[in-house]
PDB file of C-alpha atoms in Angstrom:
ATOM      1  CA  UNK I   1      91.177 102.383  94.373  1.00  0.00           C
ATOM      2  CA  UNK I   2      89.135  99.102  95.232  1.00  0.00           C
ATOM      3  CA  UNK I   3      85.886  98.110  95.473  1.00  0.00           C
ATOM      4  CA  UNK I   4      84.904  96.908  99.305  1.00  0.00           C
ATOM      5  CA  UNK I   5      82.152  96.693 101.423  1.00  0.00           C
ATOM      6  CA  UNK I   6      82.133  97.958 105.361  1.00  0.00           C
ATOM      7  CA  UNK I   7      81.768  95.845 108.689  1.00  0.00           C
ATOM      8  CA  UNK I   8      80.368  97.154 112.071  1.00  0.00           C
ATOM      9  CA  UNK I   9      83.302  99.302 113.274  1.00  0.00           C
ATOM     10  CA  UNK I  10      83.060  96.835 116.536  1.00  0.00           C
ATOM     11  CA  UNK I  11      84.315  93.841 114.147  1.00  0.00           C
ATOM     12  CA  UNK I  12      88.001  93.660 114.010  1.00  0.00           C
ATOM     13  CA  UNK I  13      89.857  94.710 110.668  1.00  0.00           C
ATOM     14  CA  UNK I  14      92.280  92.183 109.422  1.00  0.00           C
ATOM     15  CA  UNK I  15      93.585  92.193 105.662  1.00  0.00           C
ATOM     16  CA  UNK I  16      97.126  90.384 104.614  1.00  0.00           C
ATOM     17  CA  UNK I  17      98.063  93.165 102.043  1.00  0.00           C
ATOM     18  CA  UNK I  18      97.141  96.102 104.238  1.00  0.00           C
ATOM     19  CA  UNK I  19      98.288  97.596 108.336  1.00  0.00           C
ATOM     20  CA  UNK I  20      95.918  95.587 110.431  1.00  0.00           C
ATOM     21  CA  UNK I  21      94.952  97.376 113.616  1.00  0.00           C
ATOM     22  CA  UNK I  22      93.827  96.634 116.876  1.00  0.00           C
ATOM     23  CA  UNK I  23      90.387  96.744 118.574  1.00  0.00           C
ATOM     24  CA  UNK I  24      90.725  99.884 120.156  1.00  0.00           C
ATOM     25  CA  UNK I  25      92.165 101.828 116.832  1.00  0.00           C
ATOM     26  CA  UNK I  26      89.448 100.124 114.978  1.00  0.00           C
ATOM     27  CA  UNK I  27      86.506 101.254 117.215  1.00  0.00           C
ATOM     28  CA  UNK I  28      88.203 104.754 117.546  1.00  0.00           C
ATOM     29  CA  UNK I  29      88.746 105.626 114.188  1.00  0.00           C
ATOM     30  CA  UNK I  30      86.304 107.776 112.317  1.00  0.00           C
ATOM     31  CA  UNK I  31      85.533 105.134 109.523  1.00  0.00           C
ATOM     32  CA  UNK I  32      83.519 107.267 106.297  1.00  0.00           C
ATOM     33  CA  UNK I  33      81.010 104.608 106.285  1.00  0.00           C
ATOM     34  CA  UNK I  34      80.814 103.423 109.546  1.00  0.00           C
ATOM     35  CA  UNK I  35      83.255 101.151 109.691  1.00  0.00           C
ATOM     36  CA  UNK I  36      86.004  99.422 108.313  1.00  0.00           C
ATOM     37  CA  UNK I  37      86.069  98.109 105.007  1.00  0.00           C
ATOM     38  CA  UNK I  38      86.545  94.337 103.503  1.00  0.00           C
ATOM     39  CA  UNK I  39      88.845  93.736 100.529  1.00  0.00           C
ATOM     40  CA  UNK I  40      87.770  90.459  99.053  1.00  0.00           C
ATOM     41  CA  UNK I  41      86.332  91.147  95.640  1.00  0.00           C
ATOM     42  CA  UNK I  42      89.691  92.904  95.168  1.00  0.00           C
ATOM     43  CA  UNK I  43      91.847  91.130  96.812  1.00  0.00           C
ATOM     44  CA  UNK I  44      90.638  87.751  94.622  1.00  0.00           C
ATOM     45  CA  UNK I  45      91.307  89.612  91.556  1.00  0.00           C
ATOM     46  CA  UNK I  46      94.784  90.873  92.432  1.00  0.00           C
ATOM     47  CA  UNK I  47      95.514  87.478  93.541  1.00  0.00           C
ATOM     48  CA  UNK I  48      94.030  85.534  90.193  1.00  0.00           C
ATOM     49  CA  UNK I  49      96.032  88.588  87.545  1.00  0.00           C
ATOM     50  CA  UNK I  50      99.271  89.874  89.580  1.00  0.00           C
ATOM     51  CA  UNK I  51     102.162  89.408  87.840  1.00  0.00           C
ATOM     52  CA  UNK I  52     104.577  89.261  90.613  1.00  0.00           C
ATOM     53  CA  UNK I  53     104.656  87.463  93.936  1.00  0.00           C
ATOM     54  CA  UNK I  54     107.291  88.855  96.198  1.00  0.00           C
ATOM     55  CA  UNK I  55     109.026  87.081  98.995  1.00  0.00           C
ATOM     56  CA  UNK I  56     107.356  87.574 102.322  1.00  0.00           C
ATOM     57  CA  UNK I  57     109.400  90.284 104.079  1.00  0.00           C
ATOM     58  CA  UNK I  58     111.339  91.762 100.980  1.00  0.00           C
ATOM     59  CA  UNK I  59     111.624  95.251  99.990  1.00  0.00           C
ATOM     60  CA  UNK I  60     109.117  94.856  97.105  1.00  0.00           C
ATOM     61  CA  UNK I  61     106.107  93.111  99.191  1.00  0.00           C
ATOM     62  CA  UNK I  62     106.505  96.157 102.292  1.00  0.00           C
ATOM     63  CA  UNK I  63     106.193  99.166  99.284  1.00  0.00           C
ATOM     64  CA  UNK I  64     103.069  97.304  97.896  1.00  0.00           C
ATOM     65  CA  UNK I  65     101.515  96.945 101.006  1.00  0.00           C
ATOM     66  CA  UNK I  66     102.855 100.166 102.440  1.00  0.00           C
ATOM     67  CA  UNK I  67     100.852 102.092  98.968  1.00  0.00           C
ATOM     68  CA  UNK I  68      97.869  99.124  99.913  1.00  0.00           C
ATOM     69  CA  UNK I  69      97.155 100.745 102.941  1.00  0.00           C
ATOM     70  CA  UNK I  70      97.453 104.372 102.676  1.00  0.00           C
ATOM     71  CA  UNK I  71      94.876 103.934  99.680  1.00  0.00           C
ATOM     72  CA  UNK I  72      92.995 102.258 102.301  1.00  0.00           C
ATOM     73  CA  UNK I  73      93.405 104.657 104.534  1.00  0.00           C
ATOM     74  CA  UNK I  74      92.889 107.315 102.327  1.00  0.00           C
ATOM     75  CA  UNK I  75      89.143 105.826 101.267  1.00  0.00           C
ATOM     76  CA  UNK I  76      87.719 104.632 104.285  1.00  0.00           C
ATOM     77  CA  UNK I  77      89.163 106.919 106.935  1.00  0.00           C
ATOM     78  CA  UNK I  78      88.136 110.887 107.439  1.00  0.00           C
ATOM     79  CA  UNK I  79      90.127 111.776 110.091  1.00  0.00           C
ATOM     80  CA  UNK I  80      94.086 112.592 108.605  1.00  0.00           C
ATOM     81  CA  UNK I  81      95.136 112.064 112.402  1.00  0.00           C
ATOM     82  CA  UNK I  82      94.103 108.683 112.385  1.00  0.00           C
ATOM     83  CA  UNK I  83      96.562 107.641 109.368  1.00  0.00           C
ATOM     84  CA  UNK I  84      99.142 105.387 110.321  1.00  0.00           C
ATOM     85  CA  UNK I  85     100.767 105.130 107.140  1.00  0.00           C
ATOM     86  CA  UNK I  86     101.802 108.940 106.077  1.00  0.00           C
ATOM     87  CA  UNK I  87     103.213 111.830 108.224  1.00  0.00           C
ATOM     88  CA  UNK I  88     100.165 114.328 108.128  1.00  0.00           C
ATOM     89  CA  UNK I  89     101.772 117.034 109.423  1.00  0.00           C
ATOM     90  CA  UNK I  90     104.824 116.796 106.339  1.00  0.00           C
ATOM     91  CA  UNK I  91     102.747 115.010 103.567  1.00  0.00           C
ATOM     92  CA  UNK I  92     102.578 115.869  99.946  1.00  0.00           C
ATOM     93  CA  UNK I  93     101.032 114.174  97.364  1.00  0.00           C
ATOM     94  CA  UNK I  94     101.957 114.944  93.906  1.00  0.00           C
ATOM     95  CA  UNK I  95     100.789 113.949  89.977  1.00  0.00           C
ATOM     96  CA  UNK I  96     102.669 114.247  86.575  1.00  0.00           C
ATOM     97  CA  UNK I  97     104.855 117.408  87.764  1.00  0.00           C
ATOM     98  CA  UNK I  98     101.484 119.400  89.174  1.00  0.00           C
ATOM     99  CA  UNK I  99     101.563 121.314  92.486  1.00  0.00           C
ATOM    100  CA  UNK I 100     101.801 118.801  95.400  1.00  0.00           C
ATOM    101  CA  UNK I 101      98.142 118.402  97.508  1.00  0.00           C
ATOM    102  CA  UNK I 102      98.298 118.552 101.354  1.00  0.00           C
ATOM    103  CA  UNK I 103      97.157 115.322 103.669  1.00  0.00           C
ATOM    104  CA  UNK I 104      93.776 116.817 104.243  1.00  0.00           C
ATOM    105  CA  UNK I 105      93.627 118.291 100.320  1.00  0.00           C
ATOM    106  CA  UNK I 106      94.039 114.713  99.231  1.00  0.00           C
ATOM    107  CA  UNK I 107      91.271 113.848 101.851  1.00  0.00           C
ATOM    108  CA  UNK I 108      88.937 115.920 101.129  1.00  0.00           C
ATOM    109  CA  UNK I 109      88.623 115.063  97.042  1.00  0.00           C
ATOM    110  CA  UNK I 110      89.642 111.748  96.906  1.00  0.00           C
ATOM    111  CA  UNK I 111      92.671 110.303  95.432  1.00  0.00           C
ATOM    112  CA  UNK I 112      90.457 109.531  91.905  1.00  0.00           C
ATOM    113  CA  UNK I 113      90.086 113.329  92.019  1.00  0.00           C
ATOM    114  CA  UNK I 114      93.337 113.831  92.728  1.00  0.00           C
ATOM    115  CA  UNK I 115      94.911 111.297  90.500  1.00  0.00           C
ATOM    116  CA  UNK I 116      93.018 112.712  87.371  1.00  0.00           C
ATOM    117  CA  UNK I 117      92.901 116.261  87.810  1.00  0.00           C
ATOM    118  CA  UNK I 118      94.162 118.120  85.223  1.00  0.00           C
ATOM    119  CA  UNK I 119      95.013 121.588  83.465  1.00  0.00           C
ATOM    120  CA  UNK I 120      94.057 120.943  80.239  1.00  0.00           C
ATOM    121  CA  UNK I 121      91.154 122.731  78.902  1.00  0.00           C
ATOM    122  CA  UNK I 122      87.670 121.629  79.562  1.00  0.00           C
ATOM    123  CA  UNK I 123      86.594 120.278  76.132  1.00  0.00           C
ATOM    124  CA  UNK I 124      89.348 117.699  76.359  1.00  0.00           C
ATOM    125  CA  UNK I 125      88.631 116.529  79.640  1.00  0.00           C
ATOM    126  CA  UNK I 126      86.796 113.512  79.631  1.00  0.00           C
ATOM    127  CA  UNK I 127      86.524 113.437  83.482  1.00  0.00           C
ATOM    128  CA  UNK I 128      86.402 116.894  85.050  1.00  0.00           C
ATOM    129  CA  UNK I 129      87.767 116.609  88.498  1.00  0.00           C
ATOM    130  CA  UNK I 130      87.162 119.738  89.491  1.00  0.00           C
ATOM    131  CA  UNK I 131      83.374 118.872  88.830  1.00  0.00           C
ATOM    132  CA  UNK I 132      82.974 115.484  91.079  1.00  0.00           C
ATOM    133  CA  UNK I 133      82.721 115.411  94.756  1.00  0.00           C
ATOM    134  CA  UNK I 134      84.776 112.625  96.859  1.00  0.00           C
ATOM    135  CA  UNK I 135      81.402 110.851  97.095  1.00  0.00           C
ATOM    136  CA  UNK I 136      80.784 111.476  92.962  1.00  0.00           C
ATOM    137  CA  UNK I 137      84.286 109.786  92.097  1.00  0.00           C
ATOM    138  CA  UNK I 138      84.216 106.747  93.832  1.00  0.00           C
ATOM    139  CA  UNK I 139      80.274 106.498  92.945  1.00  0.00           C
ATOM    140  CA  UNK I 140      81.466 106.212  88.963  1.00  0.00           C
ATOM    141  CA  UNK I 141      84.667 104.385  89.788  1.00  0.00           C
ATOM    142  CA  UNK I 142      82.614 101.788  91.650  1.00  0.00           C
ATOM    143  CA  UNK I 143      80.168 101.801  88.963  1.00  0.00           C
ATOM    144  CA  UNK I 144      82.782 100.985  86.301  1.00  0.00           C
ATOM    145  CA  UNK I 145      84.476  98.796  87.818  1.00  0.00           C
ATOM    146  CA  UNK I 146      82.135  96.381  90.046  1.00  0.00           C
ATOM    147  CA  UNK I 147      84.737  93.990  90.951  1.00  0.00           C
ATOM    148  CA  UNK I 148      87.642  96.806  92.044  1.00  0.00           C
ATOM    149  CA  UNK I 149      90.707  98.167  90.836  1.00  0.00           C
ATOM    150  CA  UNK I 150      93.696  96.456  91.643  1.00  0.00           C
ATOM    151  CA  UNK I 151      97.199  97.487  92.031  1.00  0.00           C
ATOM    152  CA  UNK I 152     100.511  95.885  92.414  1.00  0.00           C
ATOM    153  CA  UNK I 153     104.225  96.665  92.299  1.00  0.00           C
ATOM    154  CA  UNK I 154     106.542  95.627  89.007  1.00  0.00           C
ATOM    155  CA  UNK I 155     109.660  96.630  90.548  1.00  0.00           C
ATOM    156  CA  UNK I 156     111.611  98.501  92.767  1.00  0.00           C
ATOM    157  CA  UNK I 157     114.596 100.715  91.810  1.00  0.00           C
ATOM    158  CA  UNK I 158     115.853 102.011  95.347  1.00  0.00           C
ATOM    159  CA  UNK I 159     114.678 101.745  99.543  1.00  0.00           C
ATOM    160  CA  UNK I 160     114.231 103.592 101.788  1.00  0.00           C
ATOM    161  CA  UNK I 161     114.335 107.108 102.820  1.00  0.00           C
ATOM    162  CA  UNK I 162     113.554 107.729  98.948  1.00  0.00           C
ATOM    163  CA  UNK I 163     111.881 104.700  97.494  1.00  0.00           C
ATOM    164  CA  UNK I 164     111.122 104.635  93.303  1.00  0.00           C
ATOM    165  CA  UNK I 165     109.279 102.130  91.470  1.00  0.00           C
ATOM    166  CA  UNK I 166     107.027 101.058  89.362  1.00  0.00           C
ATOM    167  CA  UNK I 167     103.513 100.110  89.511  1.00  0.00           C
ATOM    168  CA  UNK I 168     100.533  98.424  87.448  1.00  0.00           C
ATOM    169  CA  UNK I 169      96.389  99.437  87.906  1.00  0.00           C
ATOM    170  CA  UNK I 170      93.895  96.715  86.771  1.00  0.00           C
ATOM    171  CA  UNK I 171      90.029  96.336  86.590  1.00  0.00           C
ATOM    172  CA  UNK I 172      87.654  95.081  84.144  1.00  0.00           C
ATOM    173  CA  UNK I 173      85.370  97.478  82.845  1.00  0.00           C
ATOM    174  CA  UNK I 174      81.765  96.017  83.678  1.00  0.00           C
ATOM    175  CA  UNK I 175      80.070  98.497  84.220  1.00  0.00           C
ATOM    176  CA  UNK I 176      79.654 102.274  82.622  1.00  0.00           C
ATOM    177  CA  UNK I 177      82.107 105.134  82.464  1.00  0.00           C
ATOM    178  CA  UNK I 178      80.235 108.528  82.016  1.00  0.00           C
ATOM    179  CA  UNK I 179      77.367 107.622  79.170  1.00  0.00           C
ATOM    180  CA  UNK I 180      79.815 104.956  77.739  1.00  0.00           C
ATOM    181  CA  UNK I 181      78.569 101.211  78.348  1.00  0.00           C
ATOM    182  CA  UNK I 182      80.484  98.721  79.635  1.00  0.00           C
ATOM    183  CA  UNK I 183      83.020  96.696  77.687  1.00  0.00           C
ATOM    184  CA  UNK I 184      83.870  93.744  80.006  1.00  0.00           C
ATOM    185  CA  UNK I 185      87.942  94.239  78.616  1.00  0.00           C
ATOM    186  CA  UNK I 186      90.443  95.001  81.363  1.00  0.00           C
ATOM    187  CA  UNK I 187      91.654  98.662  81.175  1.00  0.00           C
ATOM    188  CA  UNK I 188      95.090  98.907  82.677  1.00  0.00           C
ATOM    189  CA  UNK I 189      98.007 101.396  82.456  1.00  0.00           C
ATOM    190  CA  UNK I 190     101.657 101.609  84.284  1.00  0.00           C
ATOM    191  CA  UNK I 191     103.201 104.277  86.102  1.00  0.00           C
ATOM    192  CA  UNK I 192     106.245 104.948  88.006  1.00  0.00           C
ATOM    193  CA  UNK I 193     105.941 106.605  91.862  1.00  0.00           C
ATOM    194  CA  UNK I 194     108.894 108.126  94.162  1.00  0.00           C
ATOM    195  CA  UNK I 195     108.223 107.631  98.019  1.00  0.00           C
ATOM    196  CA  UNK I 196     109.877 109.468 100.431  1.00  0.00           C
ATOM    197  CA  UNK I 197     109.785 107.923 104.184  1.00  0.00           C
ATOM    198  CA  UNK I 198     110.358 108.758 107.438  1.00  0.00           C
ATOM    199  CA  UNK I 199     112.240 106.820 109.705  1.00  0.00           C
ATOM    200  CA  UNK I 200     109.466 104.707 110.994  1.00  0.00           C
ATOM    201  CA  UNK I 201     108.711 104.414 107.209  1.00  0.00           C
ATOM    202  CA  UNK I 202     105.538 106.890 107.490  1.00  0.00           C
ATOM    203  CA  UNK I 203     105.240 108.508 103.959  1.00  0.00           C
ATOM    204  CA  UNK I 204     105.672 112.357 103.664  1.00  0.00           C
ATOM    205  CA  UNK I 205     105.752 112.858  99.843  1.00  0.00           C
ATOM    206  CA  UNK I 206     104.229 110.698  96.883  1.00  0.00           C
ATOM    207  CA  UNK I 207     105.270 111.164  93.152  1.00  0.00           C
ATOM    208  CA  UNK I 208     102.886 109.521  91.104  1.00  0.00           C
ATOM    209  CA  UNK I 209     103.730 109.769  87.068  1.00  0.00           C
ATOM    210  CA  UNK I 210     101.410 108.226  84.365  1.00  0.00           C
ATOM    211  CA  UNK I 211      99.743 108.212  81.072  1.00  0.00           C
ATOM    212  CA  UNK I 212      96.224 109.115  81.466  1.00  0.00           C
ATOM    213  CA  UNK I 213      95.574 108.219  77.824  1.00  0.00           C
ATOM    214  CA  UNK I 214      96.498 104.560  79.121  1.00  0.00           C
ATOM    215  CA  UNK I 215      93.762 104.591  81.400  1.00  0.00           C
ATOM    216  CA  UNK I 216      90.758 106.633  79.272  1.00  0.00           C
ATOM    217  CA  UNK I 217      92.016 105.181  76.042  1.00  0.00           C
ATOM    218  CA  UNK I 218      90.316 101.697  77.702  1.00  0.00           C
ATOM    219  CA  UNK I 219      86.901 103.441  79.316  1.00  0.00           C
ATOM    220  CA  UNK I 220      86.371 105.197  76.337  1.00  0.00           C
ATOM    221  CA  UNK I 221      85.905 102.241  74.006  1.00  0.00           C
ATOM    222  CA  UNK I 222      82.090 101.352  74.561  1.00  0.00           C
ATOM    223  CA  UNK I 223      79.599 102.916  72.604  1.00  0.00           C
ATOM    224  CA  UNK I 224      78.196 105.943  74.188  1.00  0.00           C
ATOM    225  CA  UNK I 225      74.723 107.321  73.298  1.00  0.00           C
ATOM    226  CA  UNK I 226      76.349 110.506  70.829  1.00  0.00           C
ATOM    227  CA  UNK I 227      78.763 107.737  68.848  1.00  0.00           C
ATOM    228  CA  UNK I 228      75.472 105.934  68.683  1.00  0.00           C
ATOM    229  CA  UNK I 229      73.483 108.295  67.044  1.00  0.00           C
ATOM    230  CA  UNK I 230      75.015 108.838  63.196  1.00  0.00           C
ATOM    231  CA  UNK I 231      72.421 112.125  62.785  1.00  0.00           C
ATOM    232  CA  UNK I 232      74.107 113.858  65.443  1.00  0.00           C
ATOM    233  CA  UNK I 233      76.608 116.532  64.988  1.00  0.00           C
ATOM    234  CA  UNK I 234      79.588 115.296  67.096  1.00  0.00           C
ATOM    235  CA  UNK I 235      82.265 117.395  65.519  1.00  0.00           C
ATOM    236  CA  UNK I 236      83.324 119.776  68.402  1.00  0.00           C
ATOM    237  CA  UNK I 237      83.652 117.090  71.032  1.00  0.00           C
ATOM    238  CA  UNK I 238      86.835 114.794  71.778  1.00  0.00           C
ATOM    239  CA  UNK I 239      86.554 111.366  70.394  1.00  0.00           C
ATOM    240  CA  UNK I 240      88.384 108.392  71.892  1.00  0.00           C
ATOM    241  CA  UNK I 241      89.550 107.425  68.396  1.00  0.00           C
ATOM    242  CA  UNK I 242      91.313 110.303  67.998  1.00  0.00           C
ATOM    243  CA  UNK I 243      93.458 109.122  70.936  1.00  0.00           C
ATOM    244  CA  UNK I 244      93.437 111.179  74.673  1.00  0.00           C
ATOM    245  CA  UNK I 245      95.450 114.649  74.070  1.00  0.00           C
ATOM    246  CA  UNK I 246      96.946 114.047  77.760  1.00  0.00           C
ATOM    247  CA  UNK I 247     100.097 115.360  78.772  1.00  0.00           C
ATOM    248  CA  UNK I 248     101.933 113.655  80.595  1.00  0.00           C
ATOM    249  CA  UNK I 249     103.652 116.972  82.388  1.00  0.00           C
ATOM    250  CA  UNK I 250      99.979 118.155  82.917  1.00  0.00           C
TER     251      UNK I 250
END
């Protein structure tokens, strides 16, 4: 989850915290915008707010990058085939406990989609998943926050085949999050993910499990134009200050 911005698919892709490739991947891949993307704006803010910086080489610095460029990949590429950093054939992605999501599932809606869908019923939804498009998701997250979302690893707990940790998301909230305005505070929330590798340490299943409420508790704060309104009748819809009925099984 980052904001970028795309090059000519003829210029060659280098970025230190994600698998570079070489000119003739590059110009065969089947880039989603035409070509492959540039990580600055993101890359600046993980470097100014990260709390850790690992050792060149160690255990903790090849999970962050490994996670680095599969969301990369992931974003930017629409072709599962052309993945370097998963198995397509054996992947799995999986949230809080729901059923796991395919390679090309977790291609085709996006991994905001896929990271915030949820079984809860619709009035306590505040993003409907089911409702945005790949295109729609990334439109709002870009939106909200202009200068990306970054992401780092805390720790690591075990390596390879089965790797666990734990992970922090970041952004600053400067721009608007469906109807509510912009607060300029940094929304963040933790979770923990298990990896499980292949021998050429090509992922084939992802465990992801957060709080949700973490994350919506902080887009949620701005005004929005029904909390602005006293007259209206807001009674029957979920307020933020009631706190984000998420499950964290859901």
């Amino acid at each position: 989850m980052a904001s970028t911005k795309e090059v000519s698919s003829s210029s060659f892709f280098t970025d230190k915290y994600r698998t570079c490739m070489n000119e003739d991947e590059v110009k065969n891949t089947q880039w989603r915008h035409g070509g492959p993307p540039i990580f600055d704006s993101v890359n600046k803010l993980f470097e100014q707010e990260r709390t850790k910086i690992w050792p060149e080489g160690s255990l903790e610095e090849v999970v962050q990058n490994a996670i680095k460029t599969w969301e990369m990949e992931l974003s930017h590429k629409t072709n599962i085939q052309d993945f370097k950093s998963i198995n397509p054939e054996k992947f799995k992605f999986f949230v809080n406990g729901r059923e796991g999501l395919s390679g090309e599932e977790t291609l085709e809606i996006g991994s905001y989609n896929a990271l915030l869908k949820t079984s809860l019923p619709e009035e306590f939804q505040y993003y409907k998943a089911d409702q945005e498009s790949y295109e729609s998701s990334h439109d709002i997250f870009r939106t909200t926050f202009p200068r990306g979302f970054a992401w780092e690893v805390i720790s690591v707990y075990s390596g390879p085949p089965v790797v666990t940790f734990k992970f922090r998301h970041w952004g600053y909230m400067e721009g608007p999050f469906q109807g509510h305005a912009p607060t300029g505070e940094k929304v963040e929330f933790y979770g923990l993910a298990v990896l499980k590798v292949d021998e050429t340490l090509r992922a084939e299943e992802v465990e992801i499990y957060y709080d949700p409420g973490e994350l919506f508790g902080g887009l949620l704060k701005g005004p929005s134009p029904t909390t602005s309104n006293p007259n209206q009748d807001t009674s029957s819809k979920p307020s933020s200050k009631q706190g984000c009925p998420f499950y964290k099984g859901e």
